[in-house]
Amino acid sequence: MATARRERYRKQTREEAKAVALAQLSESGTAGISVNAIAKSMGMTGPALYRYFASRDELLTELITDAYRDLAEALARAVADAVPADRFRALALALRDWAKRQPDRYLLIYGTPVAGYHAPPETTEIAAGMMRTIVDACATVAGAGAGAGAGAGASASAGDASGGGGAAMSGEQPLTELEAALARHLEGAGPWVAGEEPGGELKGRALRTWTRLHGVISLDVQGQFTGMGFDPSVLFEAEIDALVRGG
């Protein structure tokens, strides 16, 4: 019984500390996150709070991992709730909505890397899981799966793939260097929704989609469209339409 109370108190203290850290993040970015300042805000001493987080990096890791998990769950829900033909658009809109609602957490995971900080393998695994969700959503777009195993631009760097991903998917052309790298990134991130692993071309399309969506979202979240005289949501919708058309 006493152990259970201690565990509840420990969990509550850690959650409170993370909430204060998020407030610090909103006010002054990652550089403003201070364990001692968090402890003072909570009515504790720094050494006392260090019993719950061994270091600032451990606290930062919790914030980053929580953000990745939350976003991954939001994207998975959006895809699950949509009919196949609408899954790509639902995923894209869910990504922007999550970022706009909590820009500080978005920039924590997709903004400028924290100097000297190295994310744990768990965050890479969650990110790979999200990329798999994007690959699956891209597969539902008309024409996306055409030649999925062919590998766009394979002739340019087919020989570069021998180190990762190895031979071509399902006996198709060898993977490009980019496709092989993405294949390694996606390894171990769980089963594919359709059951069969998609080919390199579809993975490459998903990676390009990821970069284009985040490009618009990142500029929007950072206020770079302010004063340009248009609604960023209109630009984002146009980018979705272009990606659906394969452009």
PDB file of N, CA and C in Angstrom, residues 51-153:
ATOM      1  N   ARG A  51      15.929  13.622  -7.799  1.00  0.00           N
ATOM      2  CA  ARG A  51      15.580  12.248  -7.457  1.00  0.00           C
ATOM      3  C   ARG A  51      14.536  11.689  -8.432  1.00  0.00           C
ATOM      4  N   TYR A  52      13.851  12.577  -9.152  1.00  0.00           N
ATOM      5  CA  TYR A  52      12.818  12.168 -10.100  1.00  0.00           C
ATOM      6  C   TYR A  52      13.315  12.222 -11.548  1.00  0.00           C
ATOM      7  N   PHE A  53      14.242  13.103 -11.815  1.00  0.00           N
ATOM      8  CA  PHE A  53      14.890  13.186 -13.120  1.00  0.00           C
ATOM      9  C   PHE A  53      16.389  13.319 -12.863  1.00  0.00           C
ATOM     10  N   ALA A  54      17.149  12.350 -13.303  1.00  0.00           N
ATOM     11  CA  ALA A  54      18.576  12.324 -12.991  1.00  0.00           C
ATOM     12  C   ALA A  54      19.343  13.477 -13.607  1.00  0.00           C
ATOM     13  N   SER A  55      18.792  14.053 -14.696  1.00  0.00           N
ATOM     14  CA  SER A  55      19.484  15.137 -15.373  1.00  0.00           C
ATOM     15  C   SER A  55      18.488  15.939 -16.204  1.00  0.00           C
ATOM     16  N   ARG A  56      18.935  17.087 -16.695  1.00  0.00           N
ATOM     17  CA  ARG A  56      18.103  17.899 -17.588  1.00  0.00           C
ATOM     18  C   ARG A  56      17.817  17.127 -18.874  1.00  0.00           C
ATOM     19  N   ASP A  57      18.805  16.379 -19.352  1.00  0.00           N
ATOM     20  CA  ASP A  57      18.610  15.603 -20.576  1.00  0.00           C
ATOM     21  C   ASP A  57      17.545  14.527 -20.395  1.00  0.00           C
ATOM     22  N   GLU A  58      17.477  13.941 -19.190  1.00  0.00           N
ATOM     23  CA  GLU A  58      16.439  12.932 -18.954  1.00  0.00           C
ATOM     24  C   GLU A  58      15.052  13.572 -19.006  1.00  0.00           C
ATOM     25  N   LEU A  59      14.918  14.763 -18.438  1.00  0.00           N
ATOM     26  CA  LEU A  59      13.652  15.485 -18.494  1.00  0.00           C
ATOM     27  C   LEU A  59      13.316  15.849 -19.936  1.00  0.00           C
ATOM     28  N   LEU A  60      14.319  16.321 -20.675  1.00  0.00           N
ATOM     29  CA  LEU A  60      14.115  16.676 -22.073  1.00  0.00           C
ATOM     30  C   LEU A  60      13.684  15.466 -22.890  1.00  0.00           C
ATOM     31  N   THR A  61      14.291  14.329 -22.591  1.00  0.00           N
ATOM     32  CA  THR A  61      13.925  13.094 -23.283  1.00  0.00           C
ATOM     33  C   THR A  61      12.465  12.744 -23.043  1.00  0.00           C
ATOM     34  N   GLU A  62      11.999  12.918 -21.812  1.00  0.00           N
ATOM     35  CA  GLU A  62      10.591  12.648 -21.493  1.00  0.00           C
ATOM     36  C   GLU A  62       9.671  13.548 -22.326  1.00  0.00           C
ATOM     37  N   LEU A  63      10.022  14.838 -22.410  1.00  0.00           N
ATOM     38  CA  LEU A  63       9.194  15.780 -23.164  1.00  0.00           C
ATOM     39  C   LEU A  63       9.167  15.418 -24.650  1.00  0.00           C
ATOM     40  N   ILE A  64      10.320  15.074 -25.187  1.00  0.00           N
ATOM     41  CA  ILE A  64      10.414  14.732 -26.603  1.00  0.00           C
ATOM     42  C   ILE A  64       9.669  13.437 -26.896  1.00  0.00           C
ATOM     43  N   THR A  65       9.861  12.432 -26.056  1.00  0.00           N
ATOM     44  CA  THR A  65       9.189  11.151 -26.260  1.00  0.00           C
ATOM     45  C   THR A  65       7.672  11.304 -26.145  1.00  0.00           C
ATOM     46  N   ASP A  66       7.222  12.072 -25.160  1.00  0.00           N
ATOM     47  CA  ASP A  66       5.783  12.317 -25.010  1.00  0.00           C
ATOM     48  C   ASP A  66       5.211  12.990 -26.259  1.00  0.00           C
ATOM     49  N   ALA A  67       5.945  13.973 -26.792  1.00  0.00           N
ATOM     50  CA  ALA A  67       5.469  14.692 -27.975  1.00  0.00           C
ATOM     51  C   ALA A  67       5.380  13.756 -29.175  1.00  0.00           C
ATOM     52  N   TYR A  68       6.416  12.950 -29.375  1.00  0.00           N
ATOM     53  CA  TYR A  68       6.395  11.995 -30.482  1.00  0.00           C
ATOM     54  C   TYR A  68       5.224  11.026 -30.351  1.00  0.00           C
ATOM     55  N   ARG A  69       5.027  10.503 -29.142  1.00  0.00           N
ATOM     56  CA  ARG A  69       3.930   9.540 -28.939  1.00  0.00           C
ATOM     57  C   ARG A  69       2.582  10.186 -29.213  1.00  0.00           C
ATOM     58  N   ASP A  70       2.398  11.404 -28.696  1.00  0.00           N
ATOM     59  CA  ASP A  70       1.128  12.106 -28.858  1.00  0.00           C
ATOM     60  C   ASP A  70       0.835  12.353 -30.331  1.00  0.00           C
ATOM     61  N   LEU A  71       1.847  12.811 -31.074  1.00  0.00           N
ATOM     62  CA  LEU A  71       1.656  13.059 -32.499  1.00  0.00           C
ATOM     63  C   LEU A  71       1.390  11.753 -33.239  1.00  0.00           C
ATOM     64  N   ALA A  72       2.147  10.711 -32.926  1.00  0.00           N
ATOM     65  CA  ALA A  72       1.946   9.421 -33.591  1.00  0.00           C
ATOM     66  C   ALA A  72       0.523   8.904 -33.380  1.00  0.00           C
ATOM     67  N   GLU A  73       0.017   9.056 -32.160  1.00  0.00           N
ATOM     68  CA  GLU A  73      -1.347   8.612 -31.871  1.00  0.00           C
ATOM     69  C   GLU A  73      -2.376   9.447 -32.621  1.00  0.00           C
ATOM     70  N   ALA A  74      -2.129  10.757 -32.730  1.00  0.00           N
ATOM     71  CA  ALA A  74      -3.056  11.634 -33.454  1.00  0.00           C
ATOM     72  C   ALA A  74      -3.116  11.246 -34.931  1.00  0.00           C
ATOM     73  N   LEU A  75      -1.971  10.953 -35.528  1.00  0.00           N
ATOM     74  CA  LEU A  75      -1.946  10.561 -36.938  1.00  0.00           C
ATOM     75  C   LEU A  75      -2.609   9.198 -37.139  1.00  0.00           C
ATOM     76  N   ALA A  76      -2.331   8.273 -36.239  1.00  0.00           N
ATOM     77  CA  ALA A  76      -2.932   6.941 -36.357  1.00  0.00           C
ATOM     78  C   ALA A  76      -4.452   7.017 -36.242  1.00  0.00           C
ATOM     79  N   ARG A  77      -4.951   7.857 -35.318  1.00  0.00           N
ATOM     80  CA  ARG A  77      -6.410   8.008 -35.171  1.00  0.00           C
ATOM     81  C   ARG A  77      -7.018   8.609 -36.430  1.00  0.00           C
ATOM     82  N   ALA A  78      -6.354   9.622 -36.972  1.00  0.00           N
ATOM     83  CA  ALA A  78      -6.884  10.289 -38.162  1.00  0.00           C
ATOM     84  C   ALA A  78      -7.007   9.306 -39.324  1.00  0.00           C
ATOM     85  N   VAL A  79      -6.006   8.479 -39.499  1.00  0.00           N
ATOM     86  CA  VAL A  79      -6.014   7.496 -40.584  1.00  0.00           C
ATOM     87  C   VAL A  79      -7.069   6.415 -40.328  1.00  0.00           C
ATOM     88  N   ALA A  80      -7.159   5.970 -39.086  1.00  0.00           N
ATOM     89  CA  ALA A  80      -8.113   4.905 -38.751  1.00  0.00           C
ATOM     90  C   ALA A  80      -9.557   5.356 -38.919  1.00  0.00           C
ATOM     91  N   ASP A  81      -9.821   6.636 -38.671  1.00  0.00           N
ATOM     92  CA  ASP A  81     -11.191   7.148 -38.723  1.00  0.00           C
ATOM     93  C   ASP A  81     -11.636   7.523 -40.134  1.00  0.00           C
ATOM     94  N   ALA A  82     -10.718   7.524 -41.095  1.00  0.00           N
ATOM     95  CA  ALA A  82     -11.050   7.953 -42.458  1.00  0.00           C
ATOM     96  C   ALA A  82     -11.232   6.752 -43.381  1.00  0.00           C
ATOM     97  N   VAL A  83     -12.074   6.931 -44.384  1.00  0.00           N
ATOM     98  CA  VAL A  83     -12.193   5.893 -45.405  1.00  0.00           C
ATOM     99  C   VAL A  83     -10.901   5.900 -46.212  1.00  0.00           C
ATOM    100  N   PRO A  84     -10.542   4.783 -46.846  1.00  0.00           N
ATOM    101  CA  PRO A  84      -9.256   4.702 -47.543  1.00  0.00           C
ATOM    102  C   PRO A  84      -8.956   5.871 -48.477  1.00  0.00           C
ATOM    103  N   ALA A  85      -9.942   6.305 -49.243  1.00  0.00           N
ATOM    104  CA  ALA A  85      -9.692   7.379 -50.207  1.00  0.00           C
ATOM    105  C   ALA A  85      -9.347   8.708 -49.543  1.00  0.00           C
ATOM    106  N   ASP A  86      -9.735   8.865 -48.285  1.00  0.00           N
ATOM    107  CA  ASP A  86      -9.506  10.131 -47.583  1.00  0.00           C
ATOM    108  C   ASP A  86      -8.358  10.070 -46.575  1.00  0.00           C
ATOM    109  N   ARG A  87      -7.689   8.939 -46.469  1.00  0.00           N
ATOM    110  CA  ARG A  87      -6.688   8.777 -45.414  1.00  0.00           C
ATOM    111  C   ARG A  87      -5.497   9.709 -45.562  1.00  0.00           C
ATOM    112  N   PHE A  88      -5.046   9.917 -46.775  1.00  0.00           N
ATOM    113  CA  PHE A  88      -3.894  10.790 -46.964  1.00  0.00           C
ATOM    114  C   PHE A  88      -4.205  12.213 -46.519  1.00  0.00           C
ATOM    115  N   ARG A  89      -5.340  12.733 -46.983  1.00  0.00           N
ATOM    116  CA  ARG A  89      -5.725  14.100 -46.601  1.00  0.00           C
ATOM    117  C   ARG A  89      -5.965  14.192 -45.089  1.00  0.00           C
ATOM    118  N   ALA A  90      -6.601  13.161 -44.518  1.00  0.00           N
ATOM    119  CA  ALA A  90      -6.862  13.170 -43.077  1.00  0.00           C
ATOM    120  C   ALA A  90      -5.554  13.211 -42.293  1.00  0.00           C
ATOM    121  N   LEU A  91      -4.568  12.443 -42.738  1.00  0.00           N
ATOM    122  CA  LEU A  91      -3.275  12.435 -42.055  1.00  0.00           C
ATOM    123  C   LEU A  91      -2.600  13.803 -42.152  1.00  0.00           C
ATOM    124  N   ALA A  92      -2.589  14.385 -43.340  1.00  0.00           N
ATOM    125  CA  ALA A  92      -1.942  15.681 -43.533  1.00  0.00           C
ATOM    126  C   ALA A  92      -2.585  16.767 -42.670  1.00  0.00           C
ATOM    127  N   LEU A  93      -3.908  16.786 -42.640  1.00  0.00           N
ATOM    128  CA  LEU A  93      -4.611  17.800 -41.846  1.00  0.00           C
ATOM    129  C   LEU A  93      -4.402  17.577 -40.357  1.00  0.00           C
ATOM    130  N   ALA A  94      -4.338  16.308 -39.932  1.00  0.00           N
ATOM    131  CA  ALA A  94      -4.098  16.008 -38.521  1.00  0.00           C
ATOM    132  C   ALA A  94      -2.708  16.461 -38.103  1.00  0.00           C
ATOM    133  N   LEU A  95      -1.746  16.307 -38.990  1.00  0.00           N
ATOM    134  CA  LEU A  95      -0.379  16.741 -38.708  1.00  0.00           C
ATOM    135  C   LEU A  95      -0.326  18.257 -38.505  1.00  0.00           C
ATOM    136  N   ARG A  96      -0.957  18.989 -39.394  1.00  0.00           N
ATOM    137  CA  ARG A  96      -0.960  20.453 -39.259  1.00  0.00           C
ATOM    138  C   ARG A  96      -1.746  20.896 -38.028  1.00  0.00           C
ATOM    139  N   ASP A  97      -2.879  20.250 -37.787  1.00  0.00           N
ATOM    140  CA  ASP A  97      -3.696  20.621 -36.638  1.00  0.00           C
ATOM    141  C   ASP A  97      -2.927  20.424 -35.337  1.00  0.00           C
ATOM    142  N   TRP A  98      -2.209  19.304 -35.214  1.00  0.00           N
ATOM    143  CA  TRP A  98      -1.430  19.033 -34.003  1.00  0.00           C
ATOM    144  C   TRP A  98      -0.359  20.100 -33.827  1.00  0.00           C
ATOM    145  N   ALA A  99       0.313  20.442 -34.900  1.00  0.00           N
ATOM    146  CA  ALA A  99       1.390  21.437 -34.827  1.00  0.00           C
ATOM    147  C   ALA A  99       0.864  22.826 -34.482  1.00  0.00           C
ATOM    148  N   LYS A 100      -0.278  23.187 -35.025  1.00  0.00           N
ATOM    149  CA  LYS A 100      -0.836  24.525 -34.775  1.00  0.00           C
ATOM    150  C   LYS A 100      -1.371  24.631 -33.354  1.00  0.00           C
ATOM    151  N   ARG A 101      -1.873  23.534 -32.810  1.00  0.00           N
ATOM    152  CA  ARG A 101      -2.414  23.574 -31.453  1.00  0.00           C
ATOM    153  C   ARG A 101      -1.326  23.626 -30.393  1.00  0.00           C
ATOM    154  N   GLN A 102      -0.177  23.053 -30.693  1.00  0.00           N
ATOM    155  CA  GLN A 102       0.924  23.034 -29.721  1.00  0.00           C
ATOM    156  C   GLN A 102       2.260  23.262 -30.434  1.00  0.00           C
ATOM    157  N   PRO A 103       2.450  24.471 -30.918  1.00  0.00           N
ATOM    158  CA  PRO A 103       3.656  24.779 -31.690  1.00  0.00           C
ATOM    159  C   PRO A 103       4.956  24.552 -30.936  1.00  0.00           C
ATOM    160  N   ASP A 104       4.955  24.771 -29.632  1.00  0.00           N
ATOM    161  CA  ASP A 104       6.196  24.579 -28.866  1.00  0.00           C
ATOM    162  C   ASP A 104       6.620  23.115 -28.868  1.00  0.00           C
ATOM    163  N   ARG A 105       5.671  22.226 -28.726  1.00  0.00           N
ATOM    164  CA  ARG A 105       5.999  20.795 -28.757  1.00  0.00           C
ATOM    165  C   ARG A 105       6.397  20.367 -30.166  1.00  0.00           C
ATOM    166  N   TYR A 106       5.760  20.951 -31.178  1.00  0.00           N
ATOM    167  CA  TYR A 106       6.126  20.638 -32.563  1.00  0.00           C
ATOM    168  C   TYR A 106       7.572  21.039 -32.830  1.00  0.00           C
ATOM    169  N   LEU A 107       7.942  22.257 -32.429  1.00  0.00           N
ATOM    170  CA  LEU A 107       9.308  22.726 -32.661  1.00  0.00           C
ATOM    171  C   LEU A 107      10.313  21.986 -31.788  1.00  0.00           C
ATOM    172  N   LEU A 108       9.858  21.432 -30.667  1.00  0.00           N
ATOM    173  CA  LEU A 108      10.745  20.644 -29.820  1.00  0.00           C
ATOM    174  C   LEU A 108      11.247  19.417 -30.572  1.00  0.00           C
ATOM    175  N   ILE A 109      10.371  18.816 -31.397  1.00  0.00           N
ATOM    176  CA  ILE A 109      10.777  17.604 -32.110  1.00  0.00           C
ATOM    177  C   ILE A 109      11.160  17.855 -33.567  1.00  0.00           C
ATOM    178  N   TYR A 110      10.727  18.972 -34.154  1.00  0.00           N
ATOM    179  CA  TYR A 110      11.044  19.233 -35.559  1.00  0.00           C
ATOM    180  C   TYR A 110      11.763  20.569 -35.778  1.00  0.00           C
ATOM    181  N   GLY A 111      12.086  21.257 -34.715  1.00  0.00           N
ATOM    182  CA  GLY A 111      12.793  22.521 -34.840  1.00  0.00           C
ATOM    183  C   GLY A 111      14.296  22.328 -34.758  1.00  0.00           C
ATOM    184  N   THR A 112      15.007  23.376 -34.376  1.00  0.00           N
ATOM    185  CA  THR A 112      16.454  23.313 -34.267  1.00  0.00           C
ATOM    186  C   THR A 112      16.874  22.290 -33.210  1.00  0.00           C
ATOM    187  N   PRO A 113      17.754  21.359 -33.555  1.00  0.00           N
ATOM    188  CA  PRO A 113      18.200  20.362 -32.570  1.00  0.00           C
ATOM    189  C   PRO A 113      18.842  21.028 -31.352  1.00  0.00           C
ATOM    190  N   VAL A 114      18.634  20.423 -30.195  1.00  0.00           N
ATOM    191  CA  VAL A 114      19.223  20.944 -28.959  1.00  0.00           C
ATOM    192  C   VAL A 114      20.714  20.623 -28.953  1.00  0.00           C
ATOM    193  N   ALA A 115      21.533  21.636 -28.789  1.00  0.00           N
ATOM    194  CA  ALA A 115      22.988  21.446 -28.812  1.00  0.00           C
ATOM    195  C   ALA A 115      23.436  20.458 -27.742  1.00  0.00           C
ATOM    196  N   GLY A 116      24.218  19.467 -28.154  1.00  0.00           N
ATOM    197  CA  GLY A 116      24.776  18.499 -27.212  1.00  0.00           C
ATOM    198  C   GLY A 116      23.830  17.406 -26.766  1.00  0.00           C
ATOM    199  N   TYR A 117      22.587  17.440 -27.263  1.00  0.00           N
ATOM    200  CA  TYR A 117      21.609  16.445 -26.830  1.00  0.00           C
ATOM    201  C   TYR A 117      21.505  15.332 -27.872  1.00  0.00           C
ATOM    202  N   HIS A 118      21.451  14.097 -27.414  1.00  0.00           N
ATOM    203  CA  HIS A 118      21.301  12.951 -28.311  1.00  0.00           C
ATOM    204  C   HIS A 118      20.044  12.184 -27.912  1.00  0.00           C
ATOM    205  N   ALA A 119      19.099  12.128 -28.830  1.00  0.00           N
ATOM    206  CA  ALA A 119      17.825  11.461 -28.540  1.00  0.00           C
ATOM    207  C   ALA A 119      18.028   9.956 -28.383  1.00  0.00           C
ATOM    208  N   PRO A 120      17.262   9.316 -27.511  1.00  0.00           N
ATOM    209  CA  PRO A 120      17.377   7.863 -27.304  1.00  0.00           C
ATOM    210  C   PRO A 120      16.759   7.098 -28.474  1.00  0.00           C
ATOM    211  N   PRO A 121      17.102   5.810 -28.621  1.00  0.00           N
ATOM    212  CA  PRO A 121      16.570   4.997 -29.718  1.00  0.00           C
ATOM    213  C   PRO A 121      15.041   4.976 -29.761  1.00  0.00           C
ATOM    214  N   GLU A 122      14.401   5.106 -28.606  1.00  0.00           N
ATOM    215  CA  GLU A 122      12.933   5.029 -28.574  1.00  0.00           C
ATOM    216  C   GLU A 122      12.288   6.081 -29.459  1.00  0.00           C
ATOM    217  N   THR A 123      12.855   7.309 -29.466  1.00  0.00           N
ATOM    218  CA  THR A 123      12.263   8.361 -30.292  1.00  0.00           C
ATOM    219  C   THR A 123      12.415   8.030 -31.774  1.00  0.00           C
ATOM    220  N   THR A 124      13.522   7.409 -32.146  1.00  0.00           N
ATOM    221  CA  THR A 124      13.726   7.010 -33.540  1.00  0.00           C
ATOM    222  C   THR A 124      12.711   5.957 -33.942  1.00  0.00           C
ATOM    223  N   GLU A 125      12.423   5.033 -33.020  1.00  0.00           N
ATOM    224  CA  GLU A 125      11.444   3.982 -33.304  1.00  0.00           C
ATOM    225  C   GLU A 125      10.049   4.563 -33.493  1.00  0.00           C
ATOM    226  N   ILE A 126       9.682   5.543 -32.656  1.00  0.00           N
ATOM    227  CA  ILE A 126       8.363   6.175 -32.795  1.00  0.00           C
ATOM    228  C   ILE A 126       8.288   6.935 -34.107  1.00  0.00           C
ATOM    229  N   ALA A 127       9.365   7.652 -34.459  1.00  0.00           N
ATOM    230  CA  ALA A 127       9.398   8.401 -35.715  1.00  0.00           C
ATOM    231  C   ALA A 127       9.275   7.448 -36.906  1.00  0.00           C
ATOM    232  N   ALA A 128       9.921   6.281 -36.806  1.00  0.00           N
ATOM    233  CA  ALA A 128       9.815   5.293 -37.880  1.00  0.00           C
ATOM    234  C   ALA A 128       8.381   4.784 -37.999  1.00  0.00           C
ATOM    235  N   GLY A 129       7.727   4.607 -36.859  1.00  0.00           N
ATOM    236  CA  GLY A 129       6.327   4.183 -36.882  1.00  0.00           C
ATOM    237  C   GLY A 129       5.437   5.207 -37.571  1.00  0.00           C
ATOM    238  N   MET A 130       5.716   6.491 -37.313  1.00  0.00           N
ATOM    239  CA  MET A 130       4.935   7.544 -37.985  1.00  0.00           C
ATOM    240  C   MET A 130       5.188   7.538 -39.488  1.00  0.00           C
ATOM    241  N   MET A 131       6.444   7.291 -39.890  1.00  0.00           N
ATOM    242  CA  MET A 131       6.742   7.236 -41.321  1.00  0.00           C
ATOM    243  C   MET A 131       6.007   6.077 -41.974  1.00  0.00           C
ATOM    244  N   ARG A 132       5.880   4.969 -41.247  1.00  0.00           N
ATOM    245  CA  ARG A 132       5.104   3.848 -41.786  1.00  0.00           C
ATOM    246  C   ARG A 132       3.646   4.258 -41.992  1.00  0.00           C
ATOM    247  N   THR A 133       3.108   5.043 -41.060  1.00  0.00           N
ATOM    248  CA  THR A 133       1.732   5.525 -41.212  1.00  0.00           C
ATOM    249  C   THR A 133       1.616   6.386 -42.462  1.00  0.00           C
ATOM    250  N   ILE A 134       2.629   7.208 -42.725  1.00  0.00           N
ATOM    251  CA  ILE A 134       2.637   8.064 -43.911  1.00  0.00           C
ATOM    252  C   ILE A 134       2.735   7.214 -45.175  1.00  0.00           C
ATOM    253  N   VAL A 135       3.590   6.188 -45.148  1.00  0.00           N
ATOM    254  CA  VAL A 135       3.712   5.303 -46.306  1.00  0.00           C
ATOM    255  C   VAL A 135       2.363   4.657 -46.612  1.00  0.00           C
ATOM    256  N   ASP A 136       1.705   4.140 -45.579  1.00  0.00           N
ATOM    257  CA  ASP A 136       0.403   3.493 -45.771  1.00  0.00           C
ATOM    258  C   ASP A 136      -0.630   4.477 -46.311  1.00  0.00           C
ATOM    259  N   ALA A 137      -0.596   5.729 -45.809  1.00  0.00           N
ATOM    260  CA  ALA A 137      -1.551   6.728 -46.293  1.00  0.00           C
ATOM    261  C   ALA A 137      -1.258   7.080 -47.748  1.00  0.00           C
ATOM    262  N   CYS A 138       0.023   7.179 -48.104  1.00  0.00           N
ATOM    263  CA  CYS A 138       0.383   7.489 -49.493  1.00  0.00           C
ATOM    264  C   CYS A 138      -0.080   6.384 -50.442  1.00  0.00           C
ATOM    265  N   ALA A 139      -0.109   5.146 -49.947  1.00  0.00           N
ATOM    266  CA  ALA A 139      -0.528   4.024 -50.779  1.00  0.00           C
ATOM    267  C   ALA A 139      -1.995   4.118 -51.172  1.00  0.00           C
ATOM    268  N   THR A 140      -2.779   4.891 -50.407  1.00  0.00           N
ATOM    269  CA  THR A 140      -4.203   5.001 -50.710  1.00  0.00           C
ATOM    270  C   THR A 140      -4.491   6.076 -51.751  1.00  0.00           C
ATOM    271  N   VAL A 141      -3.481   6.891 -52.076  1.00  0.00           N
ATOM    272  CA  VAL A 141      -3.668   7.938 -53.074  1.00  0.00           C
ATOM    273  C   VAL A 141      -3.665   7.307 -54.456  1.00  0.00           C
ATOM    274  N   ALA A 142      -4.588   7.734 -55.299  1.00  0.00           N
ATOM    275  CA  ALA A 142      -4.709   7.164 -56.640  1.00  0.00           C
ATOM    276  C   ALA A 142      -3.369   7.199 -57.356  1.00  0.00           C
ATOM    277  N   GLY A 143      -2.938   6.022 -57.846  1.00  0.00           N
ATOM    278  CA  GLY A 143      -1.704   5.957 -58.623  1.00  0.00           C
ATOM    279  C   GLY A 143      -0.451   5.845 -57.797  1.00  0.00           C
ATOM    280  N   ALA A 144      -0.560   5.978 -56.473  1.00  0.00           N
ATOM    281  CA  ALA A 144       0.646   5.969 -55.643  1.00  0.00           C
ATOM    282  C   ALA A 144       1.355   4.635 -55.683  1.00  0.00           C
ATOM    283  N   GLY A 145       0.572   3.561 -55.807  1.00  0.00           N
ATOM    284  CA  GLY A 145       1.200   2.258 -55.761  1.00  0.00           C
ATOM    285  C   GLY A 145       1.703   1.769 -57.101  1.00  0.00           C
ATOM    286  N   ALA A 146       1.476   2.525 -58.166  1.00  0.00           N
ATOM    287  CA  ALA A 146       1.921   2.093 -59.478  1.00  0.00           C
ATOM    288  C   ALA A 146       3.428   1.955 -59.492  1.00  0.00           C
ATOM    289  N   GLY A 147       3.900   0.782 -59.852  1.00  0.00           N
ATOM    290  CA  GLY A 147       5.327   0.554 -59.895  1.00  0.00           C
ATOM    291  C   GLY A 147       5.987   0.703 -58.548  1.00  0.00           C
ATOM    292  N   ALA A 148       5.286   0.349 -57.486  1.00  0.00           N
ATOM    293  CA  ALA A 148       5.786   0.608 -56.146  1.00  0.00           C
ATOM    294  C   ALA A 148       7.135  -0.017 -55.890  1.00  0.00           C
ATOM    295  N   GLY A 149       7.443  -1.112 -56.538  1.00  0.00           N
ATOM    296  CA  GLY A 149       8.726  -1.731 -56.281  1.00  0.00           C
ATOM    297  C   GLY A 149       9.819  -1.261 -57.215  1.00  0.00           C
ATOM    298  N   ALA A 150       9.481  -0.400 -58.192  1.00  0.00           N
ATOM    299  CA  ALA A 150      10.454  -0.041 -59.205  1.00  0.00           C
ATOM    300  C   ALA A 150      11.555   0.824 -58.695  1.00  0.00           C
ATOM    301  N   GLY A 151      11.236   1.762 -57.830  1.00  0.00           N
ATOM    302  CA  GLY A 151      12.274   2.631 -57.309  1.00  0.00           C
ATOM    303  C   GLY A 151      12.556   3.766 -58.253  1.00  0.00           C
ATOM    304  N   ALA A 152      11.956   4.953 -58.023  1.00  0.00           N
ATOM    305  CA  ALA A 152      12.147   6.094 -58.896  1.00  0.00           C
ATOM    306  C   ALA A 152      13.610   6.461 -58.938  1.00  0.00           C
ATOM    307  N   GLY A 153      14.121   6.652 -60.158  1.00  0.00           N
ATOM    308  CA  GLY A 153      15.490   7.078 -60.317  1.00  0.00           C
ATOM    309  C   GLY A 153      16.488   5.998 -59.940  1.00  0.00           C
TER     310      GLY A 153
END
